[in-house]
PDB file of C-alpha atoms in Angstrom:
ATOM      1  CA  ALA Y   1       0.000   0.000   0.000  1.00 55.00           C
ATOM      2  CA  MET Y   2       1.117   3.544  -0.666  1.00 53.00           C
ATOM      3  CA  LYS Y   3       2.331   5.410   2.370  1.00 61.00           C
ATOM      4  CA  GLU Y   4      -0.095   8.147   3.375  1.00 69.00           C
ATOM      5  CA  ARG Y   5       1.494  11.551   2.827  1.00 72.00           C
ATOM      6  CA  PRO Y   6       0.835  14.319   5.327  1.00 79.00           C
ATOM      7  CA  PRO Y   7      -1.809  16.710   3.947  1.00 84.00           C
ATOM      8  CA  GLU Y   8       0.554  19.691   4.079  1.00 86.00           C
ATOM      9  CA  ILE Y   9       2.804  17.994   1.505  1.00 82.00           C
ATOM     10  CA  ASN Y  10      -0.170  17.440  -0.792  1.00 86.00           C
ATOM     11  CA  PHE Y  11      -1.247  21.078  -0.507  1.00 87.00           C
ATOM     12  CA  LEU Y  12       2.263  22.282  -1.331  1.00 84.00           C
ATOM     13  CA  HIS Y  13       2.153  20.233  -4.556  1.00 83.00           C
ATOM     14  CA  MET Y  14      -1.350  21.360  -5.496  1.00 81.00           C
ATOM     15  CA  GLN Y  15      -0.037  24.036  -7.852  1.00 78.00           C
ATOM     16  CA  SER Y  16       1.436  21.510 -10.291  1.00 79.00           C
ATOM     17  CA  LEU Y  17      -1.960  19.803 -10.473  1.00 76.00           C
ATOM     18  CA  LEU Y  18      -3.683  23.153 -10.999  1.00 76.00           C
ATOM     19  CA  GLY Y  19      -1.368  24.063 -13.859  1.00 76.00           C
ATOM     20  CA  ARG Y  20      -3.200  21.465 -15.954  1.00 79.00           C
ATOM     21  CA  TYR Y  21      -6.541  23.208 -15.423  1.00 79.00           C
ATOM     22  CA  LYS Y  22      -7.426  25.592 -18.244  1.00 88.00           C
ATOM     23  CA  ASP Y  23     -10.278  26.996 -16.169  1.00 92.00           C
ATOM     24  CA  LYS Y  24      -8.456  28.653 -13.263  1.00 92.00           C
ATOM     25  CA  THR Y  25     -11.710  29.555 -11.509  1.00 94.00           C
ATOM     26  CA  ALA Y  26     -12.746  25.883 -11.478  1.00 93.00           C
ATOM     27  CA  GLY Y  27      -9.276  25.039 -10.166  1.00 90.00           C
ATOM     28  CA  LEU Y  28      -9.694  27.582  -7.390  1.00 94.00           C
ATOM     29  CA  GLU Y  29     -13.074  26.115  -6.423  1.00 94.00           C
ATOM     30  CA  LEU Y  30     -11.544  22.618  -6.280  1.00 91.00           C
ATOM     31  CA  ILE Y  31      -8.682  23.774  -4.038  1.00 93.00           C
ATOM     32  CA  LYS Y  32     -11.086  25.697  -1.793  1.00 95.00           C
ATOM     33  CA  ASP Y  33     -13.208  22.560  -1.400  1.00 95.00           C
ATOM     34  CA  LEU Y  34     -10.155  20.460  -0.495  1.00 93.00           C
ATOM     35  CA  ALA Y  35      -8.710  23.138   1.802  1.00 95.00           C
ATOM     36  CA  GLY Y  36     -12.022  23.497   3.619  1.00 95.00           C
ATOM     37  CA  GLY Y  37     -11.309  20.221   5.375  1.00 94.00           C
ATOM     38  CA  TYR Y  38      -8.078  21.605   6.844  1.00 95.00           C
ATOM     39  CA  PRO Y  39      -8.870  25.060   8.286  1.00 96.00           C
ATOM     40  CA  GLY Y  40      -5.969  24.916  10.752  1.00 96.00           C
ATOM     41  CA  LEU Y  41      -3.350  23.928   8.174  1.00 96.00           C
ATOM     42  CA  PRO Y  42      -1.325  26.892   6.876  1.00 96.00           C
ATOM     43  CA  GLU Y  43      -0.426  24.961   3.709  1.00 95.00           C
ATOM     44  CA  SER Y  44      -4.094  24.635   2.771  1.00 96.00           C
ATOM     45  CA  HIS Y  45      -4.514  28.422   2.895  1.00 97.00           C
ATOM     46  CA  TYR Y  46      -1.289  28.843   0.907  1.00 96.00           C
ATOM     47  CA  ALA Y  47      -2.646  26.501  -1.794  1.00 95.00           C
ATOM     48  CA  VAL Y  48      -5.847  28.569  -1.956  1.00 96.00           C
ATOM     49  CA  ALA Y  49      -3.760  31.748  -2.239  1.00 96.00           C
ATOM     50  CA  GLN Y  50      -1.796  30.297  -5.179  1.00 94.00           C
ATOM     51  CA  ALA Y  51      -4.958  29.129  -6.932  1.00 94.00           C
ATOM     52  CA  ALA Y  52      -6.684  32.464  -6.315  1.00 96.00           C
ATOM     53  CA  TRP Y  53      -3.693  34.351  -7.754  1.00 95.00           C
ATOM     54  CA  GLN Y  54      -3.812  32.144 -10.873  1.00 92.00           C
ATOM     55  CA  ALA Y  55      -7.539  32.933 -11.210  1.00 95.00           C
ATOM     56  CA  ASN Y  56      -6.885  36.698 -10.835  1.00 96.00           C
ATOM     57  CA  GLN Y  57      -8.742  36.707  -7.503  1.00 97.00           C
ATOM     58  CA  TYR Y  58      -6.186  38.914  -5.784  1.00 97.00           C
ATOM     59  CA  GLU Y  59      -8.317  39.809  -2.748  1.00 98.00           C
ATOM     60  CA  GLN Y  60      -8.874  36.111  -2.005  1.00 97.00           C
ATOM     61  CA  ALA Y  61      -5.169  35.419  -2.537  1.00 97.00           C
ATOM     62  CA  SER Y  62      -4.247  38.161  -0.076  1.00 97.00           C
ATOM     63  CA  GLN Y  63      -6.700  36.969   2.585  1.00 98.00           C
ATOM     64  CA  SER Y  64      -5.560  33.365   2.287  1.00 97.00           C
ATOM     65  CA  LEU Y  65      -1.903  34.383   2.545  1.00 96.00           C
ATOM     66  CA  ASP Y  66      -2.679  36.445   5.654  1.00 97.00           C
ATOM     67  CA  THR Y  67      -4.322  33.386   7.210  1.00 97.00           C
ATOM     68  CA  ALA Y  68      -1.395  31.118   6.270  1.00 97.00           C
ATOM     69  CA  LEU Y  69       1.075  33.551   7.854  1.00 97.00           C
ATOM     70  CA  ARG Y  70      -1.093  33.956  10.956  1.00 97.00           C
ATOM     71  CA  LEU Y  71      -1.093  30.166  11.380  1.00 97.00           C
ATOM     72  CA  LYS Y  72       2.628  29.835  10.618  1.00 97.00           C
ATOM     73  CA  PRO Y  73       4.395  33.116  11.474  1.00 96.00           C
ATOM     74  CA  GLY Y  74       7.742  33.626   9.798  1.00 94.00           C
ATOM     75  CA  TRP Y  75       6.987  31.115   7.016  1.00 95.00           C
ATOM     76  CA  GLU Y  76       9.450  32.289   4.386  1.00 94.00           C
ATOM     77  CA  THR Y  77       7.719  30.722   1.354  1.00 92.00           C
ATOM     78  CA  ALA Y  78       4.438  32.478   2.146  1.00 93.00           C
ATOM     79  CA  ALA Y  79       6.196  35.737   3.030  1.00 92.00           C
ATOM     80  CA  LEU Y  80       8.047  35.700  -0.309  1.00 92.00           C
ATOM     81  CA  PHE Y  81       4.803  35.036  -2.196  1.00 89.00           C
ATOM     82  CA  ARG Y  82       3.202  37.952  -0.343  1.00 84.00           C
TER      83      ARG Y  82
END
């Protein structure tokens, strides 16, 4: 059986999956649905921020990044994206 990967790893790799979506808004909705199950996971909010940015939803991207950084202060990857 495949070893279960921690959800934060999956969220950090979400962007490569999203790149295959032509419809970035649909991609954003998918990520938001998946992330909804992990409200306390900074990586889930980061994945939403990336998807929102791709879909030109800059307000959503900003809010999700703020949440990710509030949950994981000093997270360099999120700070650089910001």
